[in-house]
Coordinates of C-alpha atoms and ligand atoms in Angstrom, one line a residue:
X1 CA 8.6 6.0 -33.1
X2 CA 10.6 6.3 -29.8
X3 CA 13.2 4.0 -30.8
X4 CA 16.0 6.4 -30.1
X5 CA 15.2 6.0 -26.5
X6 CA 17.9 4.0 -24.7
X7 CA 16.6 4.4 -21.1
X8 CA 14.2 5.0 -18.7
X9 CA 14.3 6.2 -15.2
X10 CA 12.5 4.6 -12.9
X11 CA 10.1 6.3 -9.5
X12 CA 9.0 5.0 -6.9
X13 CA 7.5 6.7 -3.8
X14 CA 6.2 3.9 -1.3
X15 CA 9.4 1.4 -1.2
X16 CA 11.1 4.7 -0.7
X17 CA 10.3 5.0 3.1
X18 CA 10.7 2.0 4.4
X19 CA 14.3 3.1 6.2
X20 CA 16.9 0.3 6.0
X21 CA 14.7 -2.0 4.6
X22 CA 14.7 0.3 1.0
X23 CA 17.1 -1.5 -0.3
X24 CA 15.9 -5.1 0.1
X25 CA 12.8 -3.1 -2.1
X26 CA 14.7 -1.5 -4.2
X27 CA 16.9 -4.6 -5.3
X28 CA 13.3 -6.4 -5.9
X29 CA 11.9 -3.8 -7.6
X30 CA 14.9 -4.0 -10.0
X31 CA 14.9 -8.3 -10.3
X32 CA 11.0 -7.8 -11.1
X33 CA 11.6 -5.4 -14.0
X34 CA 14.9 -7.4 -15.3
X35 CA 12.5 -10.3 -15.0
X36 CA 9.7 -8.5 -16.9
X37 CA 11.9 -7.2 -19.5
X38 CA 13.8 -10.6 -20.4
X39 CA 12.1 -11.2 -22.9
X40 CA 11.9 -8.3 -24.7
X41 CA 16.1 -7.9 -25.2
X42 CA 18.8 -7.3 -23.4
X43 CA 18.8 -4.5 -20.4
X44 CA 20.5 -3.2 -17.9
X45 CA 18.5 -2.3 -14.5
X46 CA 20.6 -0.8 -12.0
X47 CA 19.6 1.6 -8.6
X48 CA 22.0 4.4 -8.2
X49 CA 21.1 7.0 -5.0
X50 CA 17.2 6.4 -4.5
X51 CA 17.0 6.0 -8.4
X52 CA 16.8 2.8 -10.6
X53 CA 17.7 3.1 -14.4
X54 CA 16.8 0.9 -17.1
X55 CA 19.2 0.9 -19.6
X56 CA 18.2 -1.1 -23.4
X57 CA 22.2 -2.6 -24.3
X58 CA 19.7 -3.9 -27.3
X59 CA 17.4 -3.2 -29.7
X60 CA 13.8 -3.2 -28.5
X61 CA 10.0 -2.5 -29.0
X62 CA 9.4 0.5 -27.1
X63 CA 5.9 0.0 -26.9
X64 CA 6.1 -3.4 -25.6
X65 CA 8.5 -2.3 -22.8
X66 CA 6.1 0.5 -21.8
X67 CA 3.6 -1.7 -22.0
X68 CA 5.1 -4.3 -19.3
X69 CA 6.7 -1.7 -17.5
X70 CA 3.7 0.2 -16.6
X71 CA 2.4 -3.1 -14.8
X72 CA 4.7 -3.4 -12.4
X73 CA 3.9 -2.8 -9.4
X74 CA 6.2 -0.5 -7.3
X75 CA 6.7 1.5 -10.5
X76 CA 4.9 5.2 -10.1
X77 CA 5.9 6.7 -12.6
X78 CA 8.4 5.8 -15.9
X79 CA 10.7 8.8 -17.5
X80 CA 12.0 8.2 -20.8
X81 CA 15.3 9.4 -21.1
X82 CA 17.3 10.8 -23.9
X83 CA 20.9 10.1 -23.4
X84 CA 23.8 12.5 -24.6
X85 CA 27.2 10.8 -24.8
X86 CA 29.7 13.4 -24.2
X87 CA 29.6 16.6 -22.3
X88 CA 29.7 19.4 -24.4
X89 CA 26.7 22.3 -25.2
X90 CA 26.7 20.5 -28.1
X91 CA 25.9 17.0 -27.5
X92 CA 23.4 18.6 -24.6
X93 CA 21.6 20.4 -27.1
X94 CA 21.3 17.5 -29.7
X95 CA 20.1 15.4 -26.8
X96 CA 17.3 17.8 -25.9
X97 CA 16.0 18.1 -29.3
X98 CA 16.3 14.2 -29.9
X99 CA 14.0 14.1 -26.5
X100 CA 11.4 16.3 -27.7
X101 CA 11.2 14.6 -31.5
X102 CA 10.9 11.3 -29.6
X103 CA 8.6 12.2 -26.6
X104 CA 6.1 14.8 -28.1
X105 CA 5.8 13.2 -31.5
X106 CA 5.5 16.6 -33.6
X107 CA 3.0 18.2 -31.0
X108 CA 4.9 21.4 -29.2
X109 CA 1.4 23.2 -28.2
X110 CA 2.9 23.3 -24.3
X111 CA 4.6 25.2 -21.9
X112 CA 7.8 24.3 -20.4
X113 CA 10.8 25.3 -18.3
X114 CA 14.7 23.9 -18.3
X115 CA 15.4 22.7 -15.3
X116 CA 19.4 21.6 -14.9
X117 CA 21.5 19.5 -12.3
X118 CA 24.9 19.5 -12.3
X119 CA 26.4 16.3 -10.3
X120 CA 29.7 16.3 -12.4
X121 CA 30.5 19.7 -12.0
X122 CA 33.1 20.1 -14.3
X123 CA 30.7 21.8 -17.2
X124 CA 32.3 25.3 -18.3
X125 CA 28.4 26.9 -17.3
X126 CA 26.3 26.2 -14.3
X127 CA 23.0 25.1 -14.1
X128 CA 21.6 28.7 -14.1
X129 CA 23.2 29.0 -18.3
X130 CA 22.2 25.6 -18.9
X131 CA 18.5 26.1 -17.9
X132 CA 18.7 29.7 -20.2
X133 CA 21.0 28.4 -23.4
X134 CA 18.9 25.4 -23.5
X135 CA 15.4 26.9 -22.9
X136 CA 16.4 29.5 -25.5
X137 CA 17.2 26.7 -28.1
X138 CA 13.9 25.1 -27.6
X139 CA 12.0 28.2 -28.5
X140 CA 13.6 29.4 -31.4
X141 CA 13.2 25.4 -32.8
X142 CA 9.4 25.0 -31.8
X143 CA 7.9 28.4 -30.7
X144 CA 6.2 28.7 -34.4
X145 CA 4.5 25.2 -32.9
X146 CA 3.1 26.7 -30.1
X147 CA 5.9 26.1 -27.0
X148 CA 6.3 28.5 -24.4
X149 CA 7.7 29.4 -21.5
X150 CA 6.8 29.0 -17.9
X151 CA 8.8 29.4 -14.9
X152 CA 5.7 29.0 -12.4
X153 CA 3.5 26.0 -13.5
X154 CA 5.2 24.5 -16.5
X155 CA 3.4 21.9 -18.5
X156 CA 6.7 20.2 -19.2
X157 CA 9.4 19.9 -17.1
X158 CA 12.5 19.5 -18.8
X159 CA 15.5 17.9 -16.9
X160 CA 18.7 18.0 -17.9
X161 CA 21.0 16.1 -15.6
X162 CA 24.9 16.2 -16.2
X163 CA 26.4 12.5 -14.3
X164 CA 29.9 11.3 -14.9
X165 CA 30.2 11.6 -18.4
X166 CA 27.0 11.6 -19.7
X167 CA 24.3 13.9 -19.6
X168 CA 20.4 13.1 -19.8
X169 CA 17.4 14.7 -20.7
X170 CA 14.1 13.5 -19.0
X171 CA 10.6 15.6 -19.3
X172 CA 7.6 13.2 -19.4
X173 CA 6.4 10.8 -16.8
X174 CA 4.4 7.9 -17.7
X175 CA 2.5 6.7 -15.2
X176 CA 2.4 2.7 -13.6
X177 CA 0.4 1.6 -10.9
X178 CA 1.9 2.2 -8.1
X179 CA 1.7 -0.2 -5.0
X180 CA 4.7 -2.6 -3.4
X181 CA 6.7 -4.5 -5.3
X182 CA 5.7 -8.0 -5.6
X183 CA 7.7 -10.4 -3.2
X184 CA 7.8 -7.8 -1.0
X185 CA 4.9 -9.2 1.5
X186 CA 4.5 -13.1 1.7
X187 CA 2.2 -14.6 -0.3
X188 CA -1.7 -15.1 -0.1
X189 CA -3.6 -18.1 -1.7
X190 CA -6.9 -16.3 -3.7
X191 CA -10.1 -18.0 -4.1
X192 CA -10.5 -17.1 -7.8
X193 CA -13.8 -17.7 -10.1
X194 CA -14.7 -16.1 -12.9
X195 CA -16.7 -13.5 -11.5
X196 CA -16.0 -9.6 -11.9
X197 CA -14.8 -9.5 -7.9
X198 CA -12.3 -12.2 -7.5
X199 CA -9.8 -11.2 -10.3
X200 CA -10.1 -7.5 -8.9
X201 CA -9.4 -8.6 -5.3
X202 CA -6.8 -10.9 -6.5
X203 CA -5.3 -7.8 -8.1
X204 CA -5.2 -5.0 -5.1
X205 CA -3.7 -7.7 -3.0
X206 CA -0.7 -8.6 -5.6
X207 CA -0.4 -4.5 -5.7
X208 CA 0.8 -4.7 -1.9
X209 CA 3.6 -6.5 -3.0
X210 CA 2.1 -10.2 -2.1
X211 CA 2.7 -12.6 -3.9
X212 CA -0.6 -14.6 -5.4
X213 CA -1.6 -18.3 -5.8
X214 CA -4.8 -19.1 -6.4
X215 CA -7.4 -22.0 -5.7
X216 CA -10.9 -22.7 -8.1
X217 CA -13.6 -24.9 -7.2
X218 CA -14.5 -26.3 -10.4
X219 CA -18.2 -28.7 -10.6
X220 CA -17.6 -30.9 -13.7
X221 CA -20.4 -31.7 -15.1
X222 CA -22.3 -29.1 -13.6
X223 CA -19.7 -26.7 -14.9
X224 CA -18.2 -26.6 -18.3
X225 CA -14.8 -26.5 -19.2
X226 CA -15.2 -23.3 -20.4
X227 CA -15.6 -22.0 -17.1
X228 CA -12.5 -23.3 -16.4
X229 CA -10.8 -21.8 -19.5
X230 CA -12.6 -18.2 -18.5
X231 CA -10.6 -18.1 -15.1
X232 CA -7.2 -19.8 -16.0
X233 CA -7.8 -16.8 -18.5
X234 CA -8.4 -13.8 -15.8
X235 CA -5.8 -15.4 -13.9
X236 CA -3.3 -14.7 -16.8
X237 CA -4.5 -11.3 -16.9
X238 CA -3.7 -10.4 -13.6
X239 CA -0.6 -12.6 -14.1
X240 CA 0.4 -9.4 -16.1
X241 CA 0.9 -7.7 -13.2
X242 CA 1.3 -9.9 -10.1
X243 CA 3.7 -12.3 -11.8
X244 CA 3.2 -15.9 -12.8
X245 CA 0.3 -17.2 -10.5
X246 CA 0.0 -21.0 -9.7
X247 CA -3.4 -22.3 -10.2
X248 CA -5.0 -24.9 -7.7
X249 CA -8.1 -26.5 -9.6
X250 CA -10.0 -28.3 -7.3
X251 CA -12.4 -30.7 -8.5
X252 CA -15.4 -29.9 -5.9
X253 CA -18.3 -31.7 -7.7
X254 CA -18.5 -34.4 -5.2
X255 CA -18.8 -32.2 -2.0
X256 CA -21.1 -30.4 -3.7
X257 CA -23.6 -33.4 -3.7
X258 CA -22.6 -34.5 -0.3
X259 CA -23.6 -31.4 0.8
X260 CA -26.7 -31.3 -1.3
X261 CA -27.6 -34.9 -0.8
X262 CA -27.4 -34.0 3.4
X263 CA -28.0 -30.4 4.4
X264 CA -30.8 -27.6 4.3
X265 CA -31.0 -26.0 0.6
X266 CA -31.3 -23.1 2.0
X267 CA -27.9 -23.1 3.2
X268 CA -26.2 -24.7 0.7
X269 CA -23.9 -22.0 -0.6
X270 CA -22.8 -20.8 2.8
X271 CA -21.9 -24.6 3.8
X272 CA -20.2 -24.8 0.5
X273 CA -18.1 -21.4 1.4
X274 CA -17.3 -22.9 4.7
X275 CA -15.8 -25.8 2.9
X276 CA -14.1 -23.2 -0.1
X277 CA -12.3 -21.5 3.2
X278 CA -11.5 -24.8 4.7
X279 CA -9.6 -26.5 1.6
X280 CA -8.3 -23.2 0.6
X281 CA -6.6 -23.0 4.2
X282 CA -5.0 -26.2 3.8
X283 CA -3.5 -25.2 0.2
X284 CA -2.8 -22.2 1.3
X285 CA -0.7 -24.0 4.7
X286 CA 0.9 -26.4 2.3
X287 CA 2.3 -23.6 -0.4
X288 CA 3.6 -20.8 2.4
X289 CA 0.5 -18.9 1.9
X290 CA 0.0 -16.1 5.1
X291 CA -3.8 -15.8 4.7
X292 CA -6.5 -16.3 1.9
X293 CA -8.2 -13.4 -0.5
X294 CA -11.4 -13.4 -1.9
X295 CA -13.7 -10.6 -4.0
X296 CA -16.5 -10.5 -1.7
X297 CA -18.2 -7.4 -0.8
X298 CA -20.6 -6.7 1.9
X299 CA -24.5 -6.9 0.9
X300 CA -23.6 -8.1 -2.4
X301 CA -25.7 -11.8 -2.4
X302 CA -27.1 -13.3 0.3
X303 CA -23.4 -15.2 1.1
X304 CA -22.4 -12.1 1.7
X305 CA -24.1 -10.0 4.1
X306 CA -22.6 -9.5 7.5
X307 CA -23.6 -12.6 9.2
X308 CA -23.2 -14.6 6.0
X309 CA -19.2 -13.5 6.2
X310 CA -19.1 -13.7 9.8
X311 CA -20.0 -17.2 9.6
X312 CA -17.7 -18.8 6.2
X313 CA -14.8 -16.8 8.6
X314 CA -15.5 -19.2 11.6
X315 CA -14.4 -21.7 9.3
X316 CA -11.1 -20.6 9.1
X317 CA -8.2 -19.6 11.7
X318 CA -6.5 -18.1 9.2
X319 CA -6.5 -14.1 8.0
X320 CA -9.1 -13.6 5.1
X321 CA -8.7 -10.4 3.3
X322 CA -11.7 -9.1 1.2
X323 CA -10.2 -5.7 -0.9
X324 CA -13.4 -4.8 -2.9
X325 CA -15.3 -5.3 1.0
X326 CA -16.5 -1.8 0.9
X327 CA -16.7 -1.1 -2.6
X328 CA -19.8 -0.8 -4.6
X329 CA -20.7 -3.4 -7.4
X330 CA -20.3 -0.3 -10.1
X331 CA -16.7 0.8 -8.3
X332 CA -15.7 -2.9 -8.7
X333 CA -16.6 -2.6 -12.5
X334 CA -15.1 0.3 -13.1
X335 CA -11.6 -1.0 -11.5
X336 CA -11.4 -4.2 -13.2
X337 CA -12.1 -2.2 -17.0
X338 CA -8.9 -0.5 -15.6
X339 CA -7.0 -3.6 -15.0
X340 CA -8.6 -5.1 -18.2
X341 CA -10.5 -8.5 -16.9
X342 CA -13.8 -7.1 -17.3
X343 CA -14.5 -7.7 -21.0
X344 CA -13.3 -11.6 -19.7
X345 CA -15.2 -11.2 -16.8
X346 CA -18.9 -10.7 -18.2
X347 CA -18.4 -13.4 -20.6
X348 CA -21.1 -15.8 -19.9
X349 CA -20.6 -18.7 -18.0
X350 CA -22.3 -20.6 -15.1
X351 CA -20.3 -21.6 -11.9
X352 CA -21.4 -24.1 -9.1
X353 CA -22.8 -21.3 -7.1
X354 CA -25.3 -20.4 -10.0
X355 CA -26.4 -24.1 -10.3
X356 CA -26.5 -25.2 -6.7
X357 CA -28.2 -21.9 -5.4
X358 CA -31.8 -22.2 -3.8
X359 CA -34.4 -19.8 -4.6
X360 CA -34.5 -18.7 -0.8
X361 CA -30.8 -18.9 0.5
X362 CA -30.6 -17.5 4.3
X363 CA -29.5 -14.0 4.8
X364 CA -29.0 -14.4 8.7
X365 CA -27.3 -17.8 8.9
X366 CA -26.9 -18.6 12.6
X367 CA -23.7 -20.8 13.6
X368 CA -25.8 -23.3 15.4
X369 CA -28.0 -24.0 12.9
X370 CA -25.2 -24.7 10.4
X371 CA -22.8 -26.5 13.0
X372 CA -26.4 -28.6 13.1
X373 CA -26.5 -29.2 9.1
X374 CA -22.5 -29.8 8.8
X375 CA -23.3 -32.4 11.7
X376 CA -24.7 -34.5 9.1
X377 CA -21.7 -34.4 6.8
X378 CA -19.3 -35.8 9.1
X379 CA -17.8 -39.4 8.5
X380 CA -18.5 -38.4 4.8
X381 CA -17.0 -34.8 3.8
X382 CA -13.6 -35.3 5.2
X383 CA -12.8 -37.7 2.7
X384 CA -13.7 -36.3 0.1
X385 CA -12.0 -32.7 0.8
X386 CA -8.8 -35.2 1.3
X387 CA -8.8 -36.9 -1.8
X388 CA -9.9 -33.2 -4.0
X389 CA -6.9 -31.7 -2.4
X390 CA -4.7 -34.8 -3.2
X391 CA -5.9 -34.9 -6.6
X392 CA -6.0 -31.5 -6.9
X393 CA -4.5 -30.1 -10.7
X394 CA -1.6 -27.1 -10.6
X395 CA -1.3 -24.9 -13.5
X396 CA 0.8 -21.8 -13.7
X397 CA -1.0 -18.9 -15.1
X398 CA 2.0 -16.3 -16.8
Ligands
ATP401 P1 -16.9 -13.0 -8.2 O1 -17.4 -11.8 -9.1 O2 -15.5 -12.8 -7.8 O3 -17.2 -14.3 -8.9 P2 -19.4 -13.0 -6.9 O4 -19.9 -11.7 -6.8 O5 -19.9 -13.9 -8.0 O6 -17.8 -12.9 -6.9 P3 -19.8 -15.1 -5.0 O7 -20.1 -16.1 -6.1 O8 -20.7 -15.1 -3.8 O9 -19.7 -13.6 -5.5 O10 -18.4 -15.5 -4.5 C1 -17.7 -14.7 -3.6 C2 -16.3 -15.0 -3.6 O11 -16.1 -16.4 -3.3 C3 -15.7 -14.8 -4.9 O12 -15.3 -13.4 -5.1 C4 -14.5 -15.7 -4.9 O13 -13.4 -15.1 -4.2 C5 -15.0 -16.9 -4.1 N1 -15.6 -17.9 -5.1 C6 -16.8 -18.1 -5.5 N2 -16.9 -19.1 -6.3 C7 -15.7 -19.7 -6.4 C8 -15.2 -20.8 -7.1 N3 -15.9 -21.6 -7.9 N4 -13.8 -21.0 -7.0 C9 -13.0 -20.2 -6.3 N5 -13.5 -19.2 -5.6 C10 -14.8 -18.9 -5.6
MG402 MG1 -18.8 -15.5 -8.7

């Protein structure tokens, strides 16, 4: 059904405030959707007074063009539009009930109000007999089905806008998710597993327009490559949203047993973070990357209590951003079944935390005591984080 729509109107409510600087937003906003849409036939995306239009100059799924447009970010909210190709009462009227076969699919049990703009002014009635003739029309078509009027708090709003030669009927709002447009805000590198937090993290970061690239630590043996597999695959989920992510697989198995072989177990997974932050700093450096992202949240494990962050941060110079920081484990659930990597998420798996992690990991790591354990790593770590991030493997995730 729907296939009789030939646009869409597009809103947006952050990009819109950002003064002179709108239309830099505006003209990304409208490259991400031609870029989204490419695939799916041949459109026309165009901004026009604080608006962007999508216009289909082919034939198309519906569906699958909702579908990708309500994942891009920037997008609040999507109006279908019904498109009447002359200006006459006639053509107007046509257009409105085309709208309301294609938008309400046989279900007229609303209320609803006409509500008309005339920018080409040269229409024989104003707005005021537009809003009535039309409004009149609907009821006497689908009042048996239930529609009424409301002037105060319609249901339905149903605009009718008359534009150069064209007029076009618009009523329901589908909503997207809202956020910056992606390319908007420099770029972040993520440290993604296959966890529930990471992808989630990786997600509300892409939604403030940054860009994402994203680093794994993978532990061959100790890891399978199913692991692997389980995060290229979240990746691609989020890739959905934040655009085609680029992958850095680090092959971390040796460090691992360095670090095993010469500190504390006790510590092991906050020396081993330290060492995450460090390489992900220099891939992040070398690929224009502004600060690094990861899906911790306070309290969560042991590696993650205050002074467990506090320390893996002293590793770093650069920014770390942690979305889901002050989120509960349930809240963190409950966003990724929204974004649609939980189901991928809880498939099970075991990662070179789960393997490597004492019994008794510290809660209260002190920095001298683990500038004391790294003390024994030097003159044989540094090598070895060299040659992982040399032979490092890039794969793009789209
Ligand atoms: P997640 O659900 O994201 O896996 P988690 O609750 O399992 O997180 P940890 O295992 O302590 O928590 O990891 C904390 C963060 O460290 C993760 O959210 C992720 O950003 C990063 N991280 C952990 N393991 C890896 C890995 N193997 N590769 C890349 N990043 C990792
Ligand atoms: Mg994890």
């Amino acid at each position: 059904m729907m296939n009789n729509i030939k646009m869409f109107l597009v809103r947006y409510a952050e990009i819109g405030t950002k003064g002179k600087n709108r239309y830099v937003f505006e003209d990304i906003l409208c490259k991400r959707i031609r870029r989204r849409l490419e695939p799916l036939g041949e459109f026309k995306v165009w901004r026009d007074f604080g608006r962007i239009y999508i216009e289909a100059l082919s034939d198309y799924d519906y569906d699958d063009a909702v579908a990708k447009l309500t994942k891009i970010f920037g997008i609040v909210g999507l109006c279908p539009v019904t498109v009447a190709d002359e200006l006459t009462y006639e053509a107007l009227q046509k257009a409105v009930y085309e709208h309301f076969e294609d938008t309400f699919d046989g279900d007229y049990n609303f209320t609803f109000k006409v509500h008309t703009r005339r920018i080409n002014k040269n229409f024989p009635m104003n707005s005021m007999e537009i809003d009535m003739e039309i409004g009149h029309d609907l009821l006497e078509k689908y009042e048996s089905d239930g529609l009424r009027v409301d002037v105060h708090k319609p249901d339905v709003m149903v605009e009718v806008e008359l534009r150069g030669e064209n007029g076009y009927v618009y009523s329901k709002i589908i909503p997207g998710p809202g956020g910056l447009p992606v390319g908007t805000n420099g770029k972040a590198m993520s440290l993604l597993s296959g966890g529930i937090d990471s992808p989630v993290a990786t997600y509300m970061i892409a939604k403030r327009g940054v860009e994402m690239e994203a680093v794994y630590f993978n532990s061959p043996p100790y890891t399978s490559a199913r692991a692997l597999e389980k995060v290229e695959k979240l990746g691609t989920i989020v890739s959905q949203y934040a655009g085609p992510i680029k992958l850095h697989i680090i092959n971390f198995t040796d460090i691992q047993l360095c670090i095993y072989d010469n500190c504390p177990h006790d510590q092991l997974t906050i020396i081993m973070k330290r060492i995450f932050f460090q390489i992900a700093e220099r891939l992040a450096e070398a690929n224009g990357c502004d600060a690094i992202v990861t899906g911790e949240s306070i309290g969560q494990v042991s590696s993650q209590t205050m002074q467990s962050l506090s320390v893996i941060d002293s590793a770093v110079t650069c920014p770390v951003y942690r979305p889901v920081i002050g989120m509960d484990k349930q809240e963190i659930v409950e966003y990724s079944q929204k974004i649609g990597t939980f189901e991928t998420s809880i498939e099970p798996y075991e990662d070179c935390c789960t393997i490597f992690v004492d019994k008794h990991p510290v809660t209260k790591p002190k920095m001298k005591s683990i500038e004391k354990s790294e003390s024994h790593l030097v003159g044989k770590v540094e090598a070895l984080i060299d040659k992982a991030i040399e032979e490092a493997e890039v794969v793009w995730l789209k």
